[in-house]
PDB file of C-alpha atoms and ligand atoms in Angstrom:
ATOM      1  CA  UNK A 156      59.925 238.840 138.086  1.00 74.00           C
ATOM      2  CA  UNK A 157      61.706 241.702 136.379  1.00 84.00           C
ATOM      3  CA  UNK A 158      60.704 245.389 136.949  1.00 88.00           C
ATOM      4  CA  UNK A 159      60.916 247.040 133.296  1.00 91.00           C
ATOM      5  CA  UNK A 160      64.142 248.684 133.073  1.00 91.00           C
ATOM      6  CA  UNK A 161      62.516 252.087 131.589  1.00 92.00           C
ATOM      7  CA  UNK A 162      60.623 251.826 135.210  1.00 93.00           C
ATOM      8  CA  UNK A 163      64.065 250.827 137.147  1.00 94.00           C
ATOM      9  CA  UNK A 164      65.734 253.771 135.450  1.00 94.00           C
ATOM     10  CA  UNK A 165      63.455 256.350 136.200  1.00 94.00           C
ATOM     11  CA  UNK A 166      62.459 255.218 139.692  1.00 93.00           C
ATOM     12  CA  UNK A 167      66.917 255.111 140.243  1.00 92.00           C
ATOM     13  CA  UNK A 168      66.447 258.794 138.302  1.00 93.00           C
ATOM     14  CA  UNK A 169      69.404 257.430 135.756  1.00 92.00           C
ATOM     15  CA  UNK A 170      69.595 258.142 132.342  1.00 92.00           C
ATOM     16  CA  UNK A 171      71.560 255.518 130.194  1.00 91.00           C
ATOM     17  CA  UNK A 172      74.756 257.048 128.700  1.00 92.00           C
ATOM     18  CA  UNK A 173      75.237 256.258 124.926  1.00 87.00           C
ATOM     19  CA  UNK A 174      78.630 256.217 124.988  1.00 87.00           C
ATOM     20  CA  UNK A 175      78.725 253.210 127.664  1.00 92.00           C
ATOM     21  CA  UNK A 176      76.851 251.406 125.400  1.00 89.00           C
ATOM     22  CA  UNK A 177      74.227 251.356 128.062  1.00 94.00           C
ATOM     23  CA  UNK A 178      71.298 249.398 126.055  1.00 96.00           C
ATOM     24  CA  UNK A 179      68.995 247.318 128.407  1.00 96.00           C
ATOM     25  CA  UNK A 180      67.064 243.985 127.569  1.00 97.00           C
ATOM     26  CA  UNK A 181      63.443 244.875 127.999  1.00 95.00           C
ATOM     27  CA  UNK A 182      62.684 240.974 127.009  1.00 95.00           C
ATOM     28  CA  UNK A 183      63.148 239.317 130.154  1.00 95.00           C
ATOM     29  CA  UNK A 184      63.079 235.867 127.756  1.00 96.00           C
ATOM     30  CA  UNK A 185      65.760 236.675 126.247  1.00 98.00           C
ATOM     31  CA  UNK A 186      67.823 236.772 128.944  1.00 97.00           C
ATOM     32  CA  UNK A 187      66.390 233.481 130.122  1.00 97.00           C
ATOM     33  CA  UNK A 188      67.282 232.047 126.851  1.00 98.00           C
ATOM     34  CA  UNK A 189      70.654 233.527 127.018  1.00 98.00           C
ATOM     35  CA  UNK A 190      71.256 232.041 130.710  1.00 97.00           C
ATOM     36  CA  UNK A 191      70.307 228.624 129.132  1.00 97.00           C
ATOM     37  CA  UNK A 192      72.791 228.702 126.629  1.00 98.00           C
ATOM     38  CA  UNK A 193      75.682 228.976 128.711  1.00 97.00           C
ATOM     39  CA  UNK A 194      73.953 226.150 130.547  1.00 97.00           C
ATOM     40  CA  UNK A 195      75.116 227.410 133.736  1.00 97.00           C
ATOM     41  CA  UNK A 196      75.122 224.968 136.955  1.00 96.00           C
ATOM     42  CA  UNK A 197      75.691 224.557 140.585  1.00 97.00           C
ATOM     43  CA  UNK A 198      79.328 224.148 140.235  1.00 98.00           C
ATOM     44  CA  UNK A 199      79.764 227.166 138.268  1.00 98.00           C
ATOM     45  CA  UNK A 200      81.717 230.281 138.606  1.00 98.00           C
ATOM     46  CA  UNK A 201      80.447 232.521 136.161  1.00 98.00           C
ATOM     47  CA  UNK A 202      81.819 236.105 134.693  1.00 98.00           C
ATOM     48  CA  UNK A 203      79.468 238.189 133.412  1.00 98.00           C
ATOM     49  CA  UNK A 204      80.579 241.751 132.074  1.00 98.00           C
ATOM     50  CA  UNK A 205      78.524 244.851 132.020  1.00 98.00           C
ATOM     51  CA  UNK A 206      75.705 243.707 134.223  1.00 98.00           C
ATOM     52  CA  UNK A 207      73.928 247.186 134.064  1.00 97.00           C
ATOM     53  CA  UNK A 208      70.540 246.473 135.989  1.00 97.00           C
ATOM     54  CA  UNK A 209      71.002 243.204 136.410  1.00 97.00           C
ATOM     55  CA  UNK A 210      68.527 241.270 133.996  1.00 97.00           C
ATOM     56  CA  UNK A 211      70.937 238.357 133.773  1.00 98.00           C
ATOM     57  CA  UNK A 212      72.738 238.656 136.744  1.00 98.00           C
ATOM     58  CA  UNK A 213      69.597 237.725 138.594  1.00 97.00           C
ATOM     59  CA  UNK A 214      69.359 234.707 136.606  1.00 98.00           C
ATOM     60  CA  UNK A 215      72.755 233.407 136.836  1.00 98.00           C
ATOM     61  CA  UNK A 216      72.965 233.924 140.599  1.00 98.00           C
ATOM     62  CA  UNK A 217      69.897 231.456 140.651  1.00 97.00           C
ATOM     63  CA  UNK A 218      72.150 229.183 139.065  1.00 97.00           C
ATOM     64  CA  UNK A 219      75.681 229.111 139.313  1.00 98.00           C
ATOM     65  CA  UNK A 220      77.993 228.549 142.524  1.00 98.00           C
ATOM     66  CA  UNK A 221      79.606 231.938 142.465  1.00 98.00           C
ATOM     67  CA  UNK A 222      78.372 235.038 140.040  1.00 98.00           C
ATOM     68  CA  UNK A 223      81.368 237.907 139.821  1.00 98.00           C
ATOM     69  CA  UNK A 224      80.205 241.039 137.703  1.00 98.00           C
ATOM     70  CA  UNK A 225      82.501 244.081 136.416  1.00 98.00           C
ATOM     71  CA  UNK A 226      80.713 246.954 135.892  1.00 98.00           C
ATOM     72  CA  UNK A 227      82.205 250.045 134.975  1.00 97.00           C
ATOM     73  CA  UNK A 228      79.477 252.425 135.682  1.00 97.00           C
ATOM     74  CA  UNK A 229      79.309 253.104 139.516  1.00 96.00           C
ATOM     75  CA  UNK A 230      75.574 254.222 139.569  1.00 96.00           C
ATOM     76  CA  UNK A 231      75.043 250.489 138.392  1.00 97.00           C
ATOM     77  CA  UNK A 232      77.709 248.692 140.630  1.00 98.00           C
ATOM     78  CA  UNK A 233      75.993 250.466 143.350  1.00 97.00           C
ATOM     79  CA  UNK A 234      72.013 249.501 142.725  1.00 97.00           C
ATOM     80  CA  UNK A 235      73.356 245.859 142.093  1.00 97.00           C
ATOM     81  CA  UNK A 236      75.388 245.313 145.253  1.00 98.00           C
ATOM     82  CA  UNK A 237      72.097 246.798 147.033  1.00 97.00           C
ATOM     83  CA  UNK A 238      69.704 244.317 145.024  1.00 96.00           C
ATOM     84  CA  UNK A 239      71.483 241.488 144.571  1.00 97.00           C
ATOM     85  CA  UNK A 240      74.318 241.107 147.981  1.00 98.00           C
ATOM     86  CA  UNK A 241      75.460 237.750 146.659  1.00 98.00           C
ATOM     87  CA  UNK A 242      77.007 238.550 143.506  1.00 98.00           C
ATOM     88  CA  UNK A 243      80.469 240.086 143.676  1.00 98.00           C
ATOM     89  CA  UNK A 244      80.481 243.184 142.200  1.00 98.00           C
ATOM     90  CA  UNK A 245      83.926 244.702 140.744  1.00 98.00           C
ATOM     91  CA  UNK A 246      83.251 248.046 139.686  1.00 98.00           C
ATOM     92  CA  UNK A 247      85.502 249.100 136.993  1.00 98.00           C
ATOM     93  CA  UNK A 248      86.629 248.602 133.375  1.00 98.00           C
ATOM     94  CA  UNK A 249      86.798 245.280 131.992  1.00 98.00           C
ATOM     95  CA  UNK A 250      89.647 245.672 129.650  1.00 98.00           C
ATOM     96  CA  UNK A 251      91.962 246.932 132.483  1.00 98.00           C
ATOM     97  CA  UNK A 252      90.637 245.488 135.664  1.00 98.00           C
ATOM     98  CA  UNK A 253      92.512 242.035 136.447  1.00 98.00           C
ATOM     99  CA  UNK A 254      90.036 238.638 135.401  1.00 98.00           C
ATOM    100  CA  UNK A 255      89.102 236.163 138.265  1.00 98.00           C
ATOM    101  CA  UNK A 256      89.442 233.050 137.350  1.00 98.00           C
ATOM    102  CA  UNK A 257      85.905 231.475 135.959  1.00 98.00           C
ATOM    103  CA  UNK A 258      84.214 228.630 133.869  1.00 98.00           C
ATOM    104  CA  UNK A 259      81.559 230.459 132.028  1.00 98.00           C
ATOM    105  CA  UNK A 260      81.470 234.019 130.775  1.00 98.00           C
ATOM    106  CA  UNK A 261      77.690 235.831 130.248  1.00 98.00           C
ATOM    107  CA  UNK A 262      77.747 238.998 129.020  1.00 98.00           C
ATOM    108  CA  UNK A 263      75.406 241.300 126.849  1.00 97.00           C
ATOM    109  CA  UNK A 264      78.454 243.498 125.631  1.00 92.00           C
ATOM    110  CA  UNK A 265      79.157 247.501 125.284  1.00 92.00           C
ATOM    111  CA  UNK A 266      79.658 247.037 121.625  1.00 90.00           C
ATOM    112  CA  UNK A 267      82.277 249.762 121.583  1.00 93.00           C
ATOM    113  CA  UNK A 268      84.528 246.864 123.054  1.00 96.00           C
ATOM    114  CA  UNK A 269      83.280 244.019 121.753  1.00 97.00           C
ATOM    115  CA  UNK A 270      86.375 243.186 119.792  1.00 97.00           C
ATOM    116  CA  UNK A 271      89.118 243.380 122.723  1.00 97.00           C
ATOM    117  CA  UNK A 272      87.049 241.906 124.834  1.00 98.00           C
ATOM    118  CA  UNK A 273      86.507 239.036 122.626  1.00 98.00           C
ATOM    119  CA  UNK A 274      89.975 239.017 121.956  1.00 97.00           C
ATOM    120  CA  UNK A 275      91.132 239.372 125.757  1.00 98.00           C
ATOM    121  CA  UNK A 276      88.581 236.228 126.637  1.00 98.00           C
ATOM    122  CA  UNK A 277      90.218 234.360 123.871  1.00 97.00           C
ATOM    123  CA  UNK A 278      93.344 234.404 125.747  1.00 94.00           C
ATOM    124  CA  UNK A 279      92.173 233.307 128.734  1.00 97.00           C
ATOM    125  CA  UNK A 280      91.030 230.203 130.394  1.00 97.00           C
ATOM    126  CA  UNK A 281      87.668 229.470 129.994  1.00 98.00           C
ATOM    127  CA  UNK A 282      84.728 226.580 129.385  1.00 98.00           C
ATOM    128  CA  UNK A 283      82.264 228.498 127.647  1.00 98.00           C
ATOM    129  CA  UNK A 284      81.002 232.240 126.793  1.00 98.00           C
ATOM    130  CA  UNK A 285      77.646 233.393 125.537  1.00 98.00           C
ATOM    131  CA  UNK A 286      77.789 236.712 124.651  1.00 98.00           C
ATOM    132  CA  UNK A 287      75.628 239.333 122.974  1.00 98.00           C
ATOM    133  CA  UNK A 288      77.288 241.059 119.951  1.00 98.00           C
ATOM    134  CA  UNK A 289      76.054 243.451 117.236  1.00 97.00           C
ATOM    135  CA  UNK A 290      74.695 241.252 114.506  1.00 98.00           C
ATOM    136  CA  UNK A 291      77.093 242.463 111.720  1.00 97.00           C
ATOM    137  CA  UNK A 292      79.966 241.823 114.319  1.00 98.00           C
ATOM    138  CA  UNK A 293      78.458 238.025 115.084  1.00 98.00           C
ATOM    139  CA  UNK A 294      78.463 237.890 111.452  1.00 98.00           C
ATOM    140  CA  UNK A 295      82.094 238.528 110.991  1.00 98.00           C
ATOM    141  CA  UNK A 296      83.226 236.582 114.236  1.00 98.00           C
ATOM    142  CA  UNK A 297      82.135 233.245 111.905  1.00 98.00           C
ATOM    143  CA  UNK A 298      82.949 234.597 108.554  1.00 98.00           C
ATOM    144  CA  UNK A 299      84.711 232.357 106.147  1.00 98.00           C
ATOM    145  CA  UNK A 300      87.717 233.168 103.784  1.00 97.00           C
ATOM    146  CA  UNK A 301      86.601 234.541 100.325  1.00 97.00           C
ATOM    147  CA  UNK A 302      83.029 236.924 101.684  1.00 97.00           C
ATOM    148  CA  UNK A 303      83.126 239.979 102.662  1.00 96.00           C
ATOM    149  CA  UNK A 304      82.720 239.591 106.335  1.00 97.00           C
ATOM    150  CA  UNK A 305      85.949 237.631 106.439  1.00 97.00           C
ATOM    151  CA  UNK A 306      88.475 239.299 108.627  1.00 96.00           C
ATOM    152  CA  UNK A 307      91.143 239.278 111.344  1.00 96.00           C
ATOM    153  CA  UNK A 308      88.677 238.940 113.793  1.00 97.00           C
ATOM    154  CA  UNK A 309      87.321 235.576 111.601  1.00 98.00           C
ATOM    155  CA  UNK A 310      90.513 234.071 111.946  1.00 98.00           C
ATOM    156  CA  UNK A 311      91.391 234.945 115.425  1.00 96.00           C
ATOM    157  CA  UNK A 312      88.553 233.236 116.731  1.00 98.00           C
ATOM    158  CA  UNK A 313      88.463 230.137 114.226  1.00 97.00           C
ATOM    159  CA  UNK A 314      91.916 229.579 115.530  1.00 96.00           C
ATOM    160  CA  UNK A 315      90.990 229.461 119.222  1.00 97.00           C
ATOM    161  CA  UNK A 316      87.523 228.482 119.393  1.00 98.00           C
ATOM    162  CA  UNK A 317      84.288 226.837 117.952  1.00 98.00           C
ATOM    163  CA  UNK A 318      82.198 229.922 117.797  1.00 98.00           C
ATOM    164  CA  UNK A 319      78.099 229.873 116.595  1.00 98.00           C
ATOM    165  CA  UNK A 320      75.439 232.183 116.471  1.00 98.00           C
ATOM    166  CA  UNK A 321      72.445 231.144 118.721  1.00 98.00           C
ATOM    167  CA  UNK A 322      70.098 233.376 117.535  1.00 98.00           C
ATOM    168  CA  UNK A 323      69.272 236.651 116.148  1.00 98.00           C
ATOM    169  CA  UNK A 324      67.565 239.403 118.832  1.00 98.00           C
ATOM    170  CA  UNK A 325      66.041 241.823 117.469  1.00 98.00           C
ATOM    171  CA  UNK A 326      66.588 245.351 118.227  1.00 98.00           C
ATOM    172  CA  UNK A 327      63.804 246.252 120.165  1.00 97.00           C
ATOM    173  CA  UNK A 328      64.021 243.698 122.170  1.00 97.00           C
ATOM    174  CA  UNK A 329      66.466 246.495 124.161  1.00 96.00           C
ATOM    175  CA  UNK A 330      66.195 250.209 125.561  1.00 95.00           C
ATOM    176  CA  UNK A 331      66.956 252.584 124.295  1.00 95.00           C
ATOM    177  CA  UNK A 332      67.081 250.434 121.210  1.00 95.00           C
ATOM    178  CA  UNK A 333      69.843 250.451 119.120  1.00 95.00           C
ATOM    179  CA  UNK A 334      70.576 250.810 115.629  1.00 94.00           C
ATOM    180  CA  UNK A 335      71.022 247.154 114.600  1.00 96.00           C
ATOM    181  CA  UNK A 336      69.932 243.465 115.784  1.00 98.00           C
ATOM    182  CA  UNK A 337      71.981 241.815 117.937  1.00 98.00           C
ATOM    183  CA  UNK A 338      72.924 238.076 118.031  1.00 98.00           C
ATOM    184  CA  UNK A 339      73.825 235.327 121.006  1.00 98.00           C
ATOM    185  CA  UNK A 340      77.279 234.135 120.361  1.00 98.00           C
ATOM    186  CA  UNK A 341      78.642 230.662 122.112  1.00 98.00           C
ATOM    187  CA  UNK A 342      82.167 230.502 122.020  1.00 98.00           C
ATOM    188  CA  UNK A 343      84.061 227.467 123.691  1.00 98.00           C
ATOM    189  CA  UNK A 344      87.887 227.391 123.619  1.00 98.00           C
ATOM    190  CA  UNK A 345      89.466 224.557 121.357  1.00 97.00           C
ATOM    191  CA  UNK A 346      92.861 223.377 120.065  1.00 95.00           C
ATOM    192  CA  UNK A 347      93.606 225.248 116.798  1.00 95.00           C
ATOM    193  CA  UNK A 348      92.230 222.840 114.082  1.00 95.00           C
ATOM    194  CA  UNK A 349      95.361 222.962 111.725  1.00 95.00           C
ATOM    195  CA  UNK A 350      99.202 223.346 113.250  1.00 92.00           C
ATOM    196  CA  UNK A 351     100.589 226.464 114.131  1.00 93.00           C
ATOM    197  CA  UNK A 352     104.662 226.725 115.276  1.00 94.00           C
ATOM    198  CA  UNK A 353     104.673 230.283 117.123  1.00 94.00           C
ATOM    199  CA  UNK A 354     101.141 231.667 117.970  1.00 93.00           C
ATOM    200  CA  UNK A 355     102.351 235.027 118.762  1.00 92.00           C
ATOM    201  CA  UNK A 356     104.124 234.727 114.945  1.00 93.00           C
ATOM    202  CA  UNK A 357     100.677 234.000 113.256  1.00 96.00           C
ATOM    203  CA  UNK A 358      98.901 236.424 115.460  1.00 94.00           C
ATOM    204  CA  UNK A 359     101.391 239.193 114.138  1.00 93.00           C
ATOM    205  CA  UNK A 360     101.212 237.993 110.361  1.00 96.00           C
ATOM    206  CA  UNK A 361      97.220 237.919 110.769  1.00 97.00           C
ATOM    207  CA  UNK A 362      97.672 241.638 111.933  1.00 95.00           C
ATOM    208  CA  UNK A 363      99.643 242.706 109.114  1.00 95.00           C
ATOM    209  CA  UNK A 364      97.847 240.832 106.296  1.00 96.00           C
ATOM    210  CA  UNK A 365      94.354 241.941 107.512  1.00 96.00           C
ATOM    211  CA  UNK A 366      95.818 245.763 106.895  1.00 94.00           C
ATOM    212  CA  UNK A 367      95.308 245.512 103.435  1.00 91.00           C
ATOM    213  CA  UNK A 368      93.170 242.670 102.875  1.00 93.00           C
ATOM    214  CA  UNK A 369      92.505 243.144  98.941  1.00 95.00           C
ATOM    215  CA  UNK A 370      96.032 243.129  98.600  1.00 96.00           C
ATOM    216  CA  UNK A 371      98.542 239.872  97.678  1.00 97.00           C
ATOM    217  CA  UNK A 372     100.439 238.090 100.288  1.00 97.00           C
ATOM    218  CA  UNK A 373     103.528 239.819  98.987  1.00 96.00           C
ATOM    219  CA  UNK A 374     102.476 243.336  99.138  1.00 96.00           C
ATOM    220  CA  UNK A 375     101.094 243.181 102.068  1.00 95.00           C
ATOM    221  CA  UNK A 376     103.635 241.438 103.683  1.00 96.00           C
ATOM    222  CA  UNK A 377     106.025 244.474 101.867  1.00 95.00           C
ATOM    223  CA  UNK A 378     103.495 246.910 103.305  1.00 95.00           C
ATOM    224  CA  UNK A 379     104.405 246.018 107.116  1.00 93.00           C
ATOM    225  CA  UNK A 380     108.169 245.397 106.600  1.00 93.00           C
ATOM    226  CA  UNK A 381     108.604 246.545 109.863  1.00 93.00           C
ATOM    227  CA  UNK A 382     106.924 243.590 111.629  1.00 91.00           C
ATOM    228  CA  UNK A 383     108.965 241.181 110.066  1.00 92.00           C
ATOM    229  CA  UNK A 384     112.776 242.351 108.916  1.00 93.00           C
ATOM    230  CA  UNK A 385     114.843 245.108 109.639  1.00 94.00           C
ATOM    231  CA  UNK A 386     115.199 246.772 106.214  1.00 94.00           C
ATOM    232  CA  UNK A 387     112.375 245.993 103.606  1.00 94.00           C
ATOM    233  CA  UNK A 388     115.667 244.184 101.454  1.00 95.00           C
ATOM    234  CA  UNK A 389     115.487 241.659 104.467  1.00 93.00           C
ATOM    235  CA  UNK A 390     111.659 241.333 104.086  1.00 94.00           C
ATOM    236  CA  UNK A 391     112.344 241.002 100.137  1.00 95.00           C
ATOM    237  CA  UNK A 392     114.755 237.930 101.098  1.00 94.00           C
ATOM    238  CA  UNK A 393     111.979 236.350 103.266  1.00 93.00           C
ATOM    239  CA  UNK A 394     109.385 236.716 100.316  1.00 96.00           C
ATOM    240  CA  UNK A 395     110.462 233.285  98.273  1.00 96.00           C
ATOM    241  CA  UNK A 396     110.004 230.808 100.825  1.00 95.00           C
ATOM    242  CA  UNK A 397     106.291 232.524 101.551  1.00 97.00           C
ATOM    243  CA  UNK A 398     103.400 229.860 100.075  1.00 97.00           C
ATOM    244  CA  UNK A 399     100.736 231.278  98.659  1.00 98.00           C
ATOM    245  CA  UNK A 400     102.670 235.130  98.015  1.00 97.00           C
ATOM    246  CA  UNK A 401     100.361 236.130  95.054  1.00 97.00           C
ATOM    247  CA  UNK A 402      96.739 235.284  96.531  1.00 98.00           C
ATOM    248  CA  UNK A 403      94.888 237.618  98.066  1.00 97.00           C
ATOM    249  CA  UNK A 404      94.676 238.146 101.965  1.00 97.00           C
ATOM    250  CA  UNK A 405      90.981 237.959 101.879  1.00 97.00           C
ATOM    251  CA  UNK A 406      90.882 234.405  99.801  1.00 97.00           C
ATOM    252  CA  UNK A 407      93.430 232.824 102.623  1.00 98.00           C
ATOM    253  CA  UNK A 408      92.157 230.313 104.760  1.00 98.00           C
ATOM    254  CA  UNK A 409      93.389 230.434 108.538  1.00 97.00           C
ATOM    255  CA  UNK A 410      95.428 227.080 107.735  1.00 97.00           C
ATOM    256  CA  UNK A 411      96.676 228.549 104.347  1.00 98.00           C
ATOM    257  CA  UNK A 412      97.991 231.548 106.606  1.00 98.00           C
ATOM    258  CA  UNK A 413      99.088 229.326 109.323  1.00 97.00           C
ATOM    259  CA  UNK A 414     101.045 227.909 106.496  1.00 97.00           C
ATOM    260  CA  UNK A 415     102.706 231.237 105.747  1.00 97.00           C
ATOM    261  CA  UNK A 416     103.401 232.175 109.401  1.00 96.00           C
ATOM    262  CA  UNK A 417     105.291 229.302 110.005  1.00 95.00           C
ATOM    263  CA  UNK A 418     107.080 229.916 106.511  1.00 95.00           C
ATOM    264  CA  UNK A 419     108.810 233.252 108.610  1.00 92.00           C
ATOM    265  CA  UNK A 420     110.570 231.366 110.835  1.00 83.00           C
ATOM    266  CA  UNK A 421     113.961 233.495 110.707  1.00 71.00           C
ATOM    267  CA  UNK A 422     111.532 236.395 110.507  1.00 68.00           C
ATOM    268  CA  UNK A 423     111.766 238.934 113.394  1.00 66.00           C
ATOM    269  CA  UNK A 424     108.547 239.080 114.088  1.00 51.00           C
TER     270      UNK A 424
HETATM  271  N1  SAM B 726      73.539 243.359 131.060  1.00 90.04           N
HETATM  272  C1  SAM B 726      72.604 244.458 130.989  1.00 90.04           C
HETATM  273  C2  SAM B 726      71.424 244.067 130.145  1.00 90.04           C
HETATM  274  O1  SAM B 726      71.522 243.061 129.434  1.00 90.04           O
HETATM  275  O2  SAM B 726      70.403 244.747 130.194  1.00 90.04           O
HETATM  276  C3  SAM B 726      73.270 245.727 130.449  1.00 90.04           C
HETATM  277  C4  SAM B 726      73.892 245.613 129.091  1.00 90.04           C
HETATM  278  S1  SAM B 726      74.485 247.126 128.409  1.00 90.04           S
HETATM  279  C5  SAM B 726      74.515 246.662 126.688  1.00 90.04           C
HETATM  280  C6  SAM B 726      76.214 247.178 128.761  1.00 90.04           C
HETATM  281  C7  SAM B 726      76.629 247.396 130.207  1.00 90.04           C
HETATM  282  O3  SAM B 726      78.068 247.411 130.258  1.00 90.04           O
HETATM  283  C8  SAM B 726      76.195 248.682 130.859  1.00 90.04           C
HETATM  284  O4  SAM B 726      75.735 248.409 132.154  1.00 90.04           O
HETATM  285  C9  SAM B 726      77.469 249.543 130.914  1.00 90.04           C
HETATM  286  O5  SAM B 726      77.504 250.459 131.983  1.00 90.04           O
HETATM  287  C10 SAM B 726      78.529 248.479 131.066  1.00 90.04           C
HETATM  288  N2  SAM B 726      79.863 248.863 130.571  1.00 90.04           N
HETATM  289  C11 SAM B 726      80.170 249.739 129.579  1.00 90.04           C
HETATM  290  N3  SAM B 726      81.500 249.784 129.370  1.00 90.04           N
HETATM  291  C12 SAM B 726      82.055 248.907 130.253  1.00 90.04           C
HETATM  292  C13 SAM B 726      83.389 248.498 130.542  1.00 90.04           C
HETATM  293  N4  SAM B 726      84.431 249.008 129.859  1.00 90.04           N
HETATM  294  N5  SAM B 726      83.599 247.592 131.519  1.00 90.04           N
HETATM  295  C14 SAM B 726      82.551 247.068 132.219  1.00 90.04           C
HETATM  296  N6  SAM B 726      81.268 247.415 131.989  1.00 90.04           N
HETATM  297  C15 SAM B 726      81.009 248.314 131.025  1.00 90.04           C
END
């Protein structure tokens, strides 16, 4: 059974810090839900960031072969090495500290870094992730070219995984409760769905079209000269061959933009 956080907190005399993004699930079924998504088994080693007081750590440990947990707050890495001995604990940051290697990644998320974590996971090797995002950020994660949530996080995931919101949590199922619902996110890595020559060329043109989103290809392709040519009269000698140079960013489908990466082959960037 779970203790209430609110109880764990004030028996451990800790106050959560906002800035950590230190928002507990009260809703011990939601975190039994979440565990089941990520379908976790005996043959598992799973990640999980931010375990805080452990509501899903317990869970997975239940579960999978071998639970590691980063924690960056020591007042947390501490209680959970005490309470639960046979997860490894790595207390630190999770966007410096070095990865293990693991199938599955659980993690209800500091939303502050949502995006590079998402982006750092993206890039490594993986099986599956469910992870707990802002809903507005969920929102934009699956966004499609031509609404408003469509953006360079869209595209960075649709290029690297099949991604799919689980279900929407409301807000107080946590404490202190946020601002906004969250969501459960699956992510499992894939082959990109259309071609793509250089992926560190169509992750820097996704970066410098996705600065000015309402602009044309052209412009803001002109914009971020630097990225791609030495003198914005090499970028303007580039700009013929580029498909789709008077749409705008926003309208571009990842394959339409895949399109135009490989286009700027010569290109320095
Ligand atoms: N997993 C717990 C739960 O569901 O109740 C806690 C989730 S809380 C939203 C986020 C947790 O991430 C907190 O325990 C916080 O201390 C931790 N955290 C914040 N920034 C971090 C970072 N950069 N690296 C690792 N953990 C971090």
């Amino acid at each position: 059974m779970d203790e209430d956080p609110r109880r764990t907190l004030e028996r451990l005399g800790i106050r959560p810090r906002k800035g950590m993004g230190q928002h507990f699930l009260v809703d011990g079924r939601v975190a039994t839900r979440h565990v089941g998504h990520a379908n976790v088994g005996a043959s598992d080693i799973v990640l999980e960031i931010g375990p805080g007081l452990g509501v899903l750590t317990r869970r997975l440990a239940e579960r999978a072969r071998r639970v590691i947990a980063i924690e960056a707050d020591r007042r947390f890495a501490a209680y959970l090495r005490e309470s639960l001995p046979e997860v490894e604990v790595i207390e630190g940051d999770a966007l410096k500290v070095e990865w293990p290697p693991f199938d599955v990644l659980a993690s209800n998320l500091p939303y502050k870094i949502s995006s590079p974590i998402t982006f750092r996971l993206l890039d490594h090797r993986f099986d599956r992730a469910v992870l707990m995002y802002q809903w507005e950020f969920a929102r934009r994660m699956i966004a499609k070219p031509a609404t408003a949530d469509y953006s360079r996080l869209s595209v960075g995931v649709y290029r690297r995984a099949a991604c799919e919101i689980l279900e929407r949590v409301p807000r107080n199922a946590f404490h202190p409760q946020p601002r906004v619902d969250s969501a459960l996110v699956r992510l499992v890595p894939r082959p990109s769905p259309f071609p793509i020559a250089d992926p560190a060329r169509f992750d820097a043109v996704v970066d410098a079209l996705f600065v000015h989103r309402r602009k044309t290809v052209e412009n803001g392709l002109r914009l971020s000269w630097r990225s791609f040519a030495e003198t914005p009269r090499g970028l303007e000698s580039i700009l013929p061959s580029v498909p789709f140079r008077r749409r705008r960013v926003e309208e571009l489908s990842p394959e339409e933009i895949g399109r135009i990466a490989d286009s700027m082959a010569g290109a320095k960037g």
